Amino acid sequence: MSEAGGGRGSGSSVPQRAPWSLVAATAALCLVSATSVWTAGAAPMSREEKQKLGNQVLEMFDHAYGNYMEHAYPADELMPLTCRGRVRGQEPSRGDVDDALGKFSLTLIDSLDTLVVLNKTKEFEDAVRKVLRDVNLDNDVVVSVFETNIRVLGGLLGGHSLAIMLKEKGEYMQWYSDELLQMAKQLGYKLLPAFNTTSGLPYPRINLKFGIRKPEARTGTETDTCTACAGTLILEFAALSRFTGATIFEEYARKALDFLWEKRQRSSNLVGVTINIHTGDWVRKDSGVGAGIDSYYEYLLKAYVLLGDDSFLERFNTHYDAIMRYISQPPLLLDVHIHKPMLNARTWMDALLAFFPGLQVLKGDIRPAIETHEMLYQVIKKHNFLPEAFTTDFRVHWAQHPLRPEFAESTYFLYKATGDPYYLEVGKTLIENLNKYARVPCGFAAMKDVRTGSHEDRMDSFFLAEMFKYLYLLFADKEDIIFDIEDYIFTTEAHLLPLWLSTTNQRVSKKNTTSEYTELDDSNFDWTCPNTQILFPNDPLYAQSIREPLKNVVDKSCPRGIIRVREESLRSGAKPPLRARDFMATNPEHLEILKKMGVSLIHLKDGRVQLVQHAIQAASSIDAEDGLRFMQEMIELSSQQQKEQQLPPRAVQIISHPFFGRVVLTAGPAQFGPDLSKHKETRGFVASSKPYNGCSELTNPEAVMGKIALIQRGQCMFAEKARNIQNAGAIGGIVIDDNEGSSSDTAPLFQMAGDGKDTDDIKIPMLFLFSKEGSIILDAIREYEEVEVLLSDKAKDRAAILKGKMIPSYIINSNPEMENEEQPSSENDSQSAEQIASRSQEIDLVDQESPEESSVNSHPESLSPVDTDSAASVSSSEQDSNPTENHETTSLDGECTDLDNQLQEQSETEEDSNPNVWGKKVQPIDSILADWNEDIEAFEMMDKDEL
């Protein structure tokens, strides 16, 4: 529990809302001018350097926005690797991720108010004209109500807010007559049918043209929605009502919030992740501050700020007290069960919780905000970006990173609240990492794997809506912005709504359903914004003193306070817990112990067995903890047994002009040849073999001599191909899948197996690429003839691999400001970045599935039955299980020494810490742990706890 929480008290009173003028000045950010207080904690950044970094942010935005407008508009989003637009239905489905796309030029609408914040008023005026001219909101497409609200409705309202501000200033937008507001109102009415439920909670999806339930709508059969999906509507809907005078929007959003409040778990005051929109029953009963719940809490507090309704503040404080009592375990924020809040529901955290320190700043609770932010920053310094999920011992759980802005958001708020220049340095690191690792010729590409540096053909609209806005504001002084940012409040998509809405069109009845349930700690209210008495202590080293103990938390510490130890029960004579190394599936006593720990043994249809831990079914919290330890040990034991076979994905990095190492392809390794994690990477130009299948002696040995040979999969064994190109003098080989259109986003990677014979004679490295990844290299050969690649265990630093080459220095130094200043040294280097960006390499990389939908298992049976290549199937890490399951994989108190030793042993091959199951051969432990995802149905059936 944080400092804000003391002993529980009764009769707590909620402070009266401050006058609007005070709220307008402070509550939007809960900020004061405190720069002079904190400068002793870190060296101040000069005005010149801040301006330089601000200009760098502007250039980065121009690079992303300009490429979207040139290569993607009017499509919803840019695919930065293939330099084209992402159009719904024309690209392979990515599942729920695509529900944000509605054929309404999403990125343009989402970027409207960013243009004004970045002082690009002329571009803003042009963008508004394009929206009014080109955007159609009547498309026959099923979209997410949540995403459409925060991105499109919020974008239109944010654009309208700043359009009327500019019009009042008298220079720009003099022609504007509330056209964006009329579009917002049209969209609002299109979303209203989603609320046609008995509970008032909206359906998660709606057809923009046909609404809900009609045969043409192709939606309306859903029963569940996430808490954030139903609880993140009030700002946009209330603003729409206040702007237009149509109260129906605010009424519907309030009814949804009221229902969620009524359905909270009364003893813990927590809400679950997923709720039935018809019955109000909780479907997923775990609770945290990350994915599925996050912006519900955010909108309760911000609704109080924007609308002036004390009931929203009361509800937020009630929830916040529960969060700090149960979920907050500084610096961690761990999900718990709403009915048993002292029992952790998972041992990993997702990246979306990075917004929470910023919300705590608005709340006024600075200390835990600093702690959690610093922990997240240490994770970023280790992996360059924040992985989508990471464990309590800071190992990667989900490796992708879609350029999320939440950490930048919290960094900005912490800097505004403290004035500590340390947070300017944090922002500088974010800028450097984006330019160094995510920048590609046609924009910025999401990271498919933060460990290998491989890219995903994806640049979400929120990257332009939020990331550049927060980074620019971080380094901007007040005079750098053409309006007063503190007159506005940020939505969850960073759209700006004016605070004067709190006194406009207040015609919605307010029913306070809060007070009768509220019994809170008095000190919880001492921290309510805009109280600044405790917010900024007089100690100039306060923030630094909080951060200092966390400096090495990622690399050296074993997190404490996560799960209670069982020392007391051991002293009372209880048996020590069952250890994984002693477990025997045929021992009845062991099976009984498993049951007591909440671990179920499931027999699968193919004859294998599987272990699943459902902590809520354990006999006690101590037994649940033992079960968590047992599962972690079992996974680590399996990992150790298969360590020689568990090779992580490899990387093919294109390092020749015009790529210069900025395009990284995810590749599968081979069970033969040198291991790239233990041997030096192989570098060379590529050449196609003849015959292309590589199944006989090559007829063009002079073409592949000293080069990396490209071979097509099929018609013979992988090892035979390797021997043939090796005999021709090749220094390495890349096998490209013969299944046209295959990609690592739709098919799991696998390891190329040998031919059952001795393969020690194969001395060259071999990697496998799916068809779409392979076509990137083939298209590059057709475009540029000479293509040089690097075969390695993970992406290498560009400064190292390009040393000695005549290239623009901004590529090595990650300083795009030099892009237009450098004079190229050769004819090949004479092209500008814009010319390079305009070349459309046919790259269609990885439309990564959302974590909620990604499969964690693949089977050899999925290979083509006519393919004679021998392949070993790859299963995702058991730790990367579906987030709807409680498959716990953490270290526990009392095990820290052993875990530290294990991590130290694995430090030289960090990638092996995310074990992938290679090979068809199933070992005993494997058979127990295999196929996590097949258990989803059985796992859900076991969820009988209806407390």
mmCIF file with all atom_site columns, N, CA, C and O in Angstrom, residues 43 105 205 313 320-321 389 408 455 621 674 722 768 791 812 856 871 897 930 936:
data_model
loop_
_atom_site.group_PDB
_atom_site.id
_atom_site.type_symbol
_atom_site.label_atom_id
_atom_site.label_alt_id
_atom_site.label_comp_id
_atom_site.label_asym_id
_atom_site.label_entity_id
_atom_site.label_seq_id
_atom_site.pdbx_PDB_ins_code
_atom_site.Cartn_x
_atom_site.Cartn_y
_atom_site.Cartn_z
_atom_site.occupancy
_atom_site.B_iso_or_equiv
_atom_site.pdbx_formal_charge
_atom_site.auth_seq_id
_atom_site.auth_comp_id
_atom_site.auth_asym_id
_atom_site.auth_atom_id
_atom_site.pdbx_PDB_model_num
ATOM 1  N N  . ALA A 1 43  ? 20.643  17.204  -13.539 1.00 0.00 ? 43  ALA A N  1
ATOM 2  C CA . ALA A 1 43  ? 21.172  18.387  -14.205 1.00 0.00 ? 43  ALA A CA 1
ATOM 3  C C  . ALA A 1 43  ? 20.112  18.986  -15.108 1.00 0.00 ? 43  ALA A C  1
ATOM 4  O O  . ALA A 1 43  ? 19.478  18.272  -15.886 1.00 0.00 ? 43  ALA A O  1
ATOM 5  N N  . SER A 1 105 ? -10.760 6.932   -42.839 1.00 0.00 ? 105 SER A N  1
ATOM 6  C CA . SER A 1 105 ? -9.499  7.689   -42.755 1.00 0.00 ? 105 SER A CA 1
ATOM 7  C C  . SER A 1 105 ? -9.105  7.915   -41.300 1.00 0.00 ? 105 SER A C  1
ATOM 8  O O  . SER A 1 105 ? -8.870  9.035   -40.843 1.00 0.00 ? 105 SER A O  1
ATOM 9  N N  . ARG A 1 205 ? -19.596 -4.172  -30.529 1.00 0.00 ? 205 ARG A N  1
ATOM 10 C CA . ARG A 1 205 ? -19.407 -3.839  -31.945 1.00 0.00 ? 205 ARG A CA 1
ATOM 11 C C  . ARG A 1 205 ? -20.723 -3.368  -32.544 1.00 0.00 ? 205 ARG A C  1
ATOM 12 O O  . ARG A 1 205 ? -21.794 -3.729  -32.061 1.00 0.00 ? 205 ARG A O  1
ATOM 13 N N  . LEU A 1 313 ? -16.056 11.528  -8.672  1.00 0.00 ? 313 LEU A N  1
ATOM 14 C CA . LEU A 1 313 ? -14.877 11.551  -7.814  1.00 0.00 ? 313 LEU A CA 1
ATOM 15 C C  . LEU A 1 313 ? -15.022 10.553  -6.673  1.00 0.00 ? 313 LEU A C  1
ATOM 16 O O  . LEU A 1 313 ? -14.066 9.867   -6.307  1.00 0.00 ? 313 LEU A O  1
ATOM 17 N N  . TYR A 1 320 ? -9.914  3.684   -6.173  1.00 0.00 ? 320 TYR A N  1
ATOM 18 C CA . TYR A 1 320 ? -8.484  3.938   -5.977  1.00 0.00 ? 320 TYR A CA 1
ATOM 19 C C  . TYR A 1 320 ? -8.006  3.401   -4.639  1.00 0.00 ? 320 TYR A C  1
ATOM 20 O O  . TYR A 1 320 ? -6.905  2.840   -4.525  1.00 0.00 ? 320 TYR A O  1
ATOM 21 N N  . ASP A 1 321 ? -8.853  3.531   -3.625  1.00 0.00 ? 321 ASP A N  1
ATOM 22 C CA . ASP A 1 321 ? -8.518  2.961   -2.323  1.00 0.00 ? 321 ASP A CA 1
ATOM 23 C C  . ASP A 1 321 ? -8.321  1.450   -2.429  1.00 0.00 ? 321 ASP A C  1
ATOM 24 O O  . ASP A 1 321 ? -7.383  0.888   -1.857  1.00 0.00 ? 321 ASP A O  1
ATOM 25 N N  . ALA A 1 389 ? 3.807   -7.435  -22.608 1.00 0.00 ? 389 ALA A N  1
ATOM 26 C CA . ALA A 1 389 ? 3.641   -7.969  -21.261 1.00 0.00 ? 389 ALA A CA 1
ATOM 27 C C  . ALA A 1 389 ? 4.997   -8.477  -20.780 1.00 0.00 ? 389 ALA A C  1
ATOM 28 O O  . ALA A 1 389 ? 5.813   -8.951  -21.575 1.00 0.00 ? 389 ALA A O  1
ATOM 29 N N  . ALA A 1 408 ? 5.041   7.431   -22.496 1.00 0.00 ? 408 ALA A N  1
ATOM 30 C CA . ALA A 1 408 ? 5.345   8.832   -22.799 1.00 0.00 ? 408 ALA A CA 1
ATOM 31 C C  . ALA A 1 408 ? 4.340   9.760   -22.118 1.00 0.00 ? 408 ALA A C  1
ATOM 32 O O  . ALA A 1 408 ? 4.696   10.843  -21.630 1.00 0.00 ? 408 ALA A O  1
ATOM 33 N N  . HIS A 1 455 ? 10.442  -6.168  -37.186 1.00 0.00 ? 455 HIS A N  1
ATOM 34 C CA . HIS A 1 455 ? 9.362   -5.198  -37.356 1.00 0.00 ? 455 HIS A CA 1
ATOM 35 C C  . HIS A 1 455 ? 8.047   -5.860  -37.726 1.00 0.00 ? 455 HIS A C  1
ATOM 36 O O  . HIS A 1 455 ? 8.008   -6.998  -38.179 1.00 0.00 ? 455 HIS A O  1
ATOM 37 N N  . SER A 1 621 ? -4.986  -19.831 0.296   1.00 0.00 ? 621 SER A N  1
ATOM 38 C CA . SER A 1 621 ? -4.060  -18.941 -0.405  1.00 0.00 ? 621 SER A CA 1
ATOM 39 C C  . SER A 1 621 ? -2.648  -19.501 -0.368  1.00 0.00 ? 621 SER A C  1
ATOM 40 O O  . SER A 1 621 ? -1.884  -19.359 -1.328  1.00 0.00 ? 621 SER A O  1
ATOM 41 N N  . PRO A 1 674 ? 25.877  -24.092 -37.933 1.00 0.00 ? 674 PRO A N  1
ATOM 42 C CA . PRO A 1 674 ? 26.283  -23.321 -36.747 1.00 0.00 ? 674 PRO A CA 1
ATOM 43 C C  . PRO A 1 674 ? 25.111  -22.597 -36.099 1.00 0.00 ? 674 PRO A C  1
ATOM 44 O O  . PRO A 1 674 ? 24.202  -22.116 -36.783 1.00 0.00 ? 674 PRO A O  1
ATOM 45 N N  . ALA A 1 722 ? 20.947  -27.618 -47.969 1.00 0.00 ? 722 ALA A N  1
ATOM 46 C CA . ALA A 1 722 ? 22.115  -26.988 -47.357 1.00 0.00 ? 722 ALA A CA 1
ATOM 47 C C  . ALA A 1 722 ? 23.409  -27.565 -47.924 1.00 0.00 ? 722 ALA A C  1
ATOM 48 O O  . ALA A 1 722 ? 24.361  -26.827 -48.211 1.00 0.00 ? 722 ALA A O  1
ATOM 49 N N  . PHE A 1 768 ? 15.101  -19.822 -42.194 1.00 0.00 ? 768 PHE A N  1
ATOM 50 C CA . PHE A 1 768 ? 13.861  -20.019 -42.950 1.00 0.00 ? 768 PHE A CA 1
ATOM 51 C C  . PHE A 1 768 ? 13.007  -18.759 -42.895 1.00 0.00 ? 768 PHE A C  1
ATOM 52 O O  . PHE A 1 768 ? 12.814  -18.165 -41.835 1.00 0.00 ? 768 PHE A O  1
ATOM 53 N N  . LEU A 1 791 ? 22.771  -12.409 -41.343 1.00 0.00 ? 791 LEU A N  1
ATOM 54 C CA . LEU A 1 791 ? 22.095  -13.508 -40.653 1.00 0.00 ? 791 LEU A CA 1
ATOM 55 C C  . LEU A 1 791 ? 22.619  -13.540 -39.224 1.00 0.00 ? 791 LEU A C  1
ATOM 56 O O  . LEU A 1 791 ? 23.817  -13.729 -39.003 1.00 0.00 ? 791 LEU A O  1
ATOM 57 N N  . ILE A 1 812 ? 23.116  6.271   -38.804 1.00 0.00 ? 812 ILE A N  1
ATOM 58 C CA . ILE A 1 812 ? 23.874  5.683   -37.697 1.00 0.00 ? 812 ILE A CA 1
ATOM 59 C C  . ILE A 1 812 ? 23.595  6.425   -36.405 1.00 0.00 ? 812 ILE A C  1
ATOM 60 O O  . ILE A 1 812 ? 23.390  5.834   -35.349 1.00 0.00 ? 812 ILE A O  1
ATOM 61 N N  . VAL A 1 856 ? -1.063  -20.201 -28.974 1.00 0.00 ? 856 VAL A N  1
ATOM 62 C CA . VAL A 1 856 ? 0.174   -20.484 -28.268 1.00 0.00 ? 856 VAL A CA 1
ATOM 63 C C  . VAL A 1 856 ? 0.712   -21.853 -28.632 1.00 0.00 ? 856 VAL A C  1
ATOM 64 O O  . VAL A 1 856 ? 1.594   -22.360 -27.970 1.00 0.00 ? 856 VAL A O  1
ATOM 65 N N  . ALA A 1 871 ? 10.338  -30.641 -40.833 1.00 0.00 ? 871 ALA A N  1
ATOM 66 C CA . ALA A 1 871 ? 10.267  -29.450 -39.991 1.00 0.00 ? 871 ALA A CA 1
ATOM 67 C C  . ALA A 1 871 ? 9.895   -29.832 -38.577 1.00 0.00 ? 871 ALA A C  1
ATOM 68 O O  . ALA A 1 871 ? 9.106   -30.723 -38.341 1.00 0.00 ? 871 ALA A O  1
ATOM 69 N N  . THR A 1 897 ? 16.987  -16.724 -4.318  1.00 0.00 ? 897 THR A N  1
ATOM 70 C CA . THR A 1 897 ? 18.374  -17.083 -4.565  1.00 0.00 ? 897 THR A CA 1
ATOM 71 C C  . THR A 1 897 ? 18.488  -18.013 -5.759  1.00 0.00 ? 897 THR A C  1
ATOM 72 O O  . THR A 1 897 ? 19.320  -17.819 -6.640  1.00 0.00 ? 897 THR A O  1
ATOM 73 N N  . ALA A 1 930 ? 2.408   -29.361 -22.540 1.00 0.00 ? 930 ALA A N  1
ATOM 74 C CA . ALA A 1 930 ? 2.144   -28.995 -23.938 1.00 0.00 ? 930 ALA A CA 1
ATOM 75 C C  . ALA A 1 930 ? 0.743   -28.459 -24.136 1.00 0.00 ? 930 ALA A C  1
ATOM 76 O O  . ALA A 1 930 ? -0.173  -28.720 -23.356 1.00 0.00 ? 930 ALA A O  1
ATOM 77 N N  . ILE A 1 936 ? -8.404  -23.956 -23.194 1.00 0.00 ? 936 ILE A N  1
ATOM 78 C CA . ILE A 1 936 ? -9.251  -22.796 -22.897 1.00 0.00 ? 936 ILE A CA 1
ATOM 79 C C  . ILE A 1 936 ? -10.675 -23.235 -22.543 1.00 0.00 ? 936 ILE A C  1
ATOM 80 O O  . ILE A 1 936 ? -11.251 -22.812 -21.551 1.00 0.00 ? 936 ILE A O  1
#
